[in-house]
Coordinates of C-alpha atoms in Angstrom, one line a residue:
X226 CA -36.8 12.8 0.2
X227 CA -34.0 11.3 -1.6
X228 CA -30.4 13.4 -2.2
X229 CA -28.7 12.5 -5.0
X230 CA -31.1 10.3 -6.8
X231 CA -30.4 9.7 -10.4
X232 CA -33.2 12.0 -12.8
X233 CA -33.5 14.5 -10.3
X234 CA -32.9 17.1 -13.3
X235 CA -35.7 15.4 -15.2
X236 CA -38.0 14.8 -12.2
X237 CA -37.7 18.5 -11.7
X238 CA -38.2 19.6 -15.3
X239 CA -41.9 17.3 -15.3
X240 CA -43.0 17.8 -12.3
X241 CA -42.3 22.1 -13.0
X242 CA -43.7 21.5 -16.4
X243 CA -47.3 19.9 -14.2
X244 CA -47.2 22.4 -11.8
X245 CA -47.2 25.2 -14.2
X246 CA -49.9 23.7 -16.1
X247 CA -52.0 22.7 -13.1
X248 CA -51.8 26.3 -11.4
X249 CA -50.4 28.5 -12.7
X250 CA -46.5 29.9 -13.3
X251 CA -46.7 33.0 -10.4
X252 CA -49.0 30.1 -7.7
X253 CA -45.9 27.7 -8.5
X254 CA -43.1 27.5 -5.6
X255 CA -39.7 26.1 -5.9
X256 CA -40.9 24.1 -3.0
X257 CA -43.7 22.7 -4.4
X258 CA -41.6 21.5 -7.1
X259 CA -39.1 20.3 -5.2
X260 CA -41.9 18.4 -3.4
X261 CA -44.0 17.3 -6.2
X262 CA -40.0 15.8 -7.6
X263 CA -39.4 13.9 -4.6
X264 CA -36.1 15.8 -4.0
X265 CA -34.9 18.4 -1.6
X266 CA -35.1 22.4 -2.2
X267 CA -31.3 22.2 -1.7
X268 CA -31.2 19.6 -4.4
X269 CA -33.6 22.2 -6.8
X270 CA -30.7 24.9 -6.5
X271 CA -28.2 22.5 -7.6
X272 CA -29.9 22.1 -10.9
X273 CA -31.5 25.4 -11.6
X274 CA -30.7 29.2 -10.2
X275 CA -34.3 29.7 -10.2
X276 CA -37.9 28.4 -11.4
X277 CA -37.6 30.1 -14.9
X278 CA -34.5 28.0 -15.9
X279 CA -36.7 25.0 -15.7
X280 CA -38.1 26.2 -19.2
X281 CA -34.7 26.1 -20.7
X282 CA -33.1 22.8 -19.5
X283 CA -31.4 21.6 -21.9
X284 CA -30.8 24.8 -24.0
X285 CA -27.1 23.8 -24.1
X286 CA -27.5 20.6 -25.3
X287 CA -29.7 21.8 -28.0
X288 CA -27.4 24.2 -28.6
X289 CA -24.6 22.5 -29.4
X290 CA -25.8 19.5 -31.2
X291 CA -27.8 22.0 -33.6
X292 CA -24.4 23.8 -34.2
X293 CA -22.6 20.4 -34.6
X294 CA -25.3 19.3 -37.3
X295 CA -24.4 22.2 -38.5
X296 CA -20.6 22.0 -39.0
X297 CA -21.0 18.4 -39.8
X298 CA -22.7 19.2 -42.7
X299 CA -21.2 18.9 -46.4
X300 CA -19.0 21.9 -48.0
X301 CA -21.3 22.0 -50.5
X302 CA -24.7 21.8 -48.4
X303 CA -26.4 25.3 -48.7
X304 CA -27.4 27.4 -45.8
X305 CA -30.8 25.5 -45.2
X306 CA -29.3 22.4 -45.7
X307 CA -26.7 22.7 -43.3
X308 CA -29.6 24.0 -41.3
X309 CA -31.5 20.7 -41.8
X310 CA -28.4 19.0 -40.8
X311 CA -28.7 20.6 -37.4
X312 CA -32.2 20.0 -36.8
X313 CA -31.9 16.3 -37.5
X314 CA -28.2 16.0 -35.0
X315 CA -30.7 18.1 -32.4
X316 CA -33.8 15.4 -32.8
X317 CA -31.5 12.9 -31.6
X318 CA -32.1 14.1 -28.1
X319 CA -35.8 14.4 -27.8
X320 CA -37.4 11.3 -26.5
X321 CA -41.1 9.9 -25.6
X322 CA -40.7 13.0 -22.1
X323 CA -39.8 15.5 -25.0
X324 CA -42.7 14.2 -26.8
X325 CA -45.6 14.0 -23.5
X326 CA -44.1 16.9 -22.1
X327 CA -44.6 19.4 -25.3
X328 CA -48.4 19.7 -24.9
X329 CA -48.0 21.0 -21.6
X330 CA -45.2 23.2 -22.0
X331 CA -47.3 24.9 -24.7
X332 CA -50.0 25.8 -22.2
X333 CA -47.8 26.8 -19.4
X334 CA -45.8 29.0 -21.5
X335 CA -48.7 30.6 -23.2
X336 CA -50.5 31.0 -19.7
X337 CA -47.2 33.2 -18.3
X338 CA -45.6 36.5 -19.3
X339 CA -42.6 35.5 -17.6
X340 CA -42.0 32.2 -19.2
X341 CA -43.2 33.8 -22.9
X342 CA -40.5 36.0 -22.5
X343 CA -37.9 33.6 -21.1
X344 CA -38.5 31.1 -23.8
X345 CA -38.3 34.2 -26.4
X346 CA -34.4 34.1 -24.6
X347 CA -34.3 30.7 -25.8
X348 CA -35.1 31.2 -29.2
X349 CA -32.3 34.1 -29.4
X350 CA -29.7 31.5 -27.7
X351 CA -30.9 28.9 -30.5
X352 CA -30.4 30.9 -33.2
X353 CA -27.2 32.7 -32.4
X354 CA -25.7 29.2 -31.9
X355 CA -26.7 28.4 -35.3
X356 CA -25.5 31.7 -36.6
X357 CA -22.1 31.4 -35.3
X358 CA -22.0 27.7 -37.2
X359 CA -23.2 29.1 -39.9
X360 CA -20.5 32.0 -40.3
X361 CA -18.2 29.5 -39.1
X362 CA -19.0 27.8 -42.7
X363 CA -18.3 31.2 -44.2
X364 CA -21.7 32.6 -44.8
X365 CA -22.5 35.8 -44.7
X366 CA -23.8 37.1 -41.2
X367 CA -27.5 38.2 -42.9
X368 CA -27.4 35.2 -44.8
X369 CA -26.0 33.1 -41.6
X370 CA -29.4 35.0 -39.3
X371 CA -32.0 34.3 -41.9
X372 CA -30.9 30.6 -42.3
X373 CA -31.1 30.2 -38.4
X374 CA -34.1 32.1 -37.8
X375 CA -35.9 29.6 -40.3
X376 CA -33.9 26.8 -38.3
X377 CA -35.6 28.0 -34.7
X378 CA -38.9 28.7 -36.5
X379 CA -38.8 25.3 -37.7
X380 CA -37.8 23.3 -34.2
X381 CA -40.4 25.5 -33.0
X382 CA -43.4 24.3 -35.4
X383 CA -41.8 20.4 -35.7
X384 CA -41.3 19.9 -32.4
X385 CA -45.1 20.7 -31.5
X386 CA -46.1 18.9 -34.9
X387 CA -44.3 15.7 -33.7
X388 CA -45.7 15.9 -30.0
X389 CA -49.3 15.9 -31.2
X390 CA -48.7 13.5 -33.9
X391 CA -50.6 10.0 -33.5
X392 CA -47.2 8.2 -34.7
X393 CA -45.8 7.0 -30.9
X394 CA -42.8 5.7 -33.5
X395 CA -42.3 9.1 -35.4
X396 CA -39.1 10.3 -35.4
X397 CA -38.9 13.7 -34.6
X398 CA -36.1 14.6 -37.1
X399 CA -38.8 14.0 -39.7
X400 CA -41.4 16.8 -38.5
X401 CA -38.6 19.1 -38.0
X402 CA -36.9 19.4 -41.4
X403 CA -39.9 19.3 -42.8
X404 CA -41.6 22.3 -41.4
X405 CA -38.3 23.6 -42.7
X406 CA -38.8 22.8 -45.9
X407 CA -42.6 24.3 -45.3
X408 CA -41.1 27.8 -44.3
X409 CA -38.5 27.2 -47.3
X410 CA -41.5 27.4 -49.5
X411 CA -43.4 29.9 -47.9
X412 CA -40.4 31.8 -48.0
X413 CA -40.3 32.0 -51.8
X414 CA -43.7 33.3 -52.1
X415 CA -42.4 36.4 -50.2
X416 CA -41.3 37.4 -53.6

């Protein structure tokens, strides 16, 4: 098994992401998926504390580059917009193993109690990210959580829209704001 060769972090996430999918989250081992990754256990704790953070890899990333969007976004941009801004600065790291790896994700996640709840943590991490950019702006705080609840909502719904899209060239930016601006009309109808 090789040590330190490069991907291991991505070989990990896939082969975790299969393994899940194939048998279940609780029948998954760390070994397994160090196995099934071509890399060592040892080499497993040095990306991840434990199986479940697997589900969140990247989170930081996201994270940040949402909030960036965010502040990068004009004075005079409202809320959603600036929330759109951060969606389409977060699209610009999902590639084609974003894209082939969403299906399966879905299943796993919806098979497992554990990672349900872990990627309910993720949702709470997203959106207070966005919150804090958002106040940073000078929003309001309820105005600053509603804006970014719509914003994880939206990642949420475009990221699966744009993984089962038949467009292999679709950008993902494109299915995320707009199932923004579909919750930004639905939202008006709340009356």
């Amino acid at each position: 098994m090789a040590r330190w060769e490069p991907g291991a972090r991505e070989r990990l996430v896939v082969a975790a992401v299969d393994l899940f999918a194939e048998q279940g989250y609780d029948a998954t081992t760390v070994a397994q998926i160090a196995e099934r990754a071509g890399v060592t256990k040892s080499t497993f704790f040095r990306h991840f504390p434990d199986k479940r953070e697997l589900l969140v890899a990247g989170q930081e990333t996201l994270s940040k580059l949402l909030a960036e969007g965010i502040a990068d976004a004009p004075a005079d941009a409202s809320p959603l917009e600036a929330v759109a801004a951060g969606l389409r600065r977060a699209a610009t790291a999902m590639g084609p193993m974003n894209r082939e790896l969403a299906p399966r994700l879905k299943a796993a996640v919806a098979a497992s109690t554990e990672l349900q709840e872990r990627d309910a943590l993720k949702s709470v991490g997203l959106a207070a990210a966005m919150t804090t950019a958002l106040t940073a702006r000078g929003l309001p705080e309820a105005t600053a959580a509603l804006a970014s609840e719509l914003g994880v909502l939206a990642f949420k719904r475009g990221y699966f829209a744009w993984s089962e899209s038949d467009r292999g060239d679709a950008d993902p930016a494109e299915f995320l704001v707009a199932a923004l601006e579909e919750l930004r009309a639905a939202s008006a109808s709340l009356g």
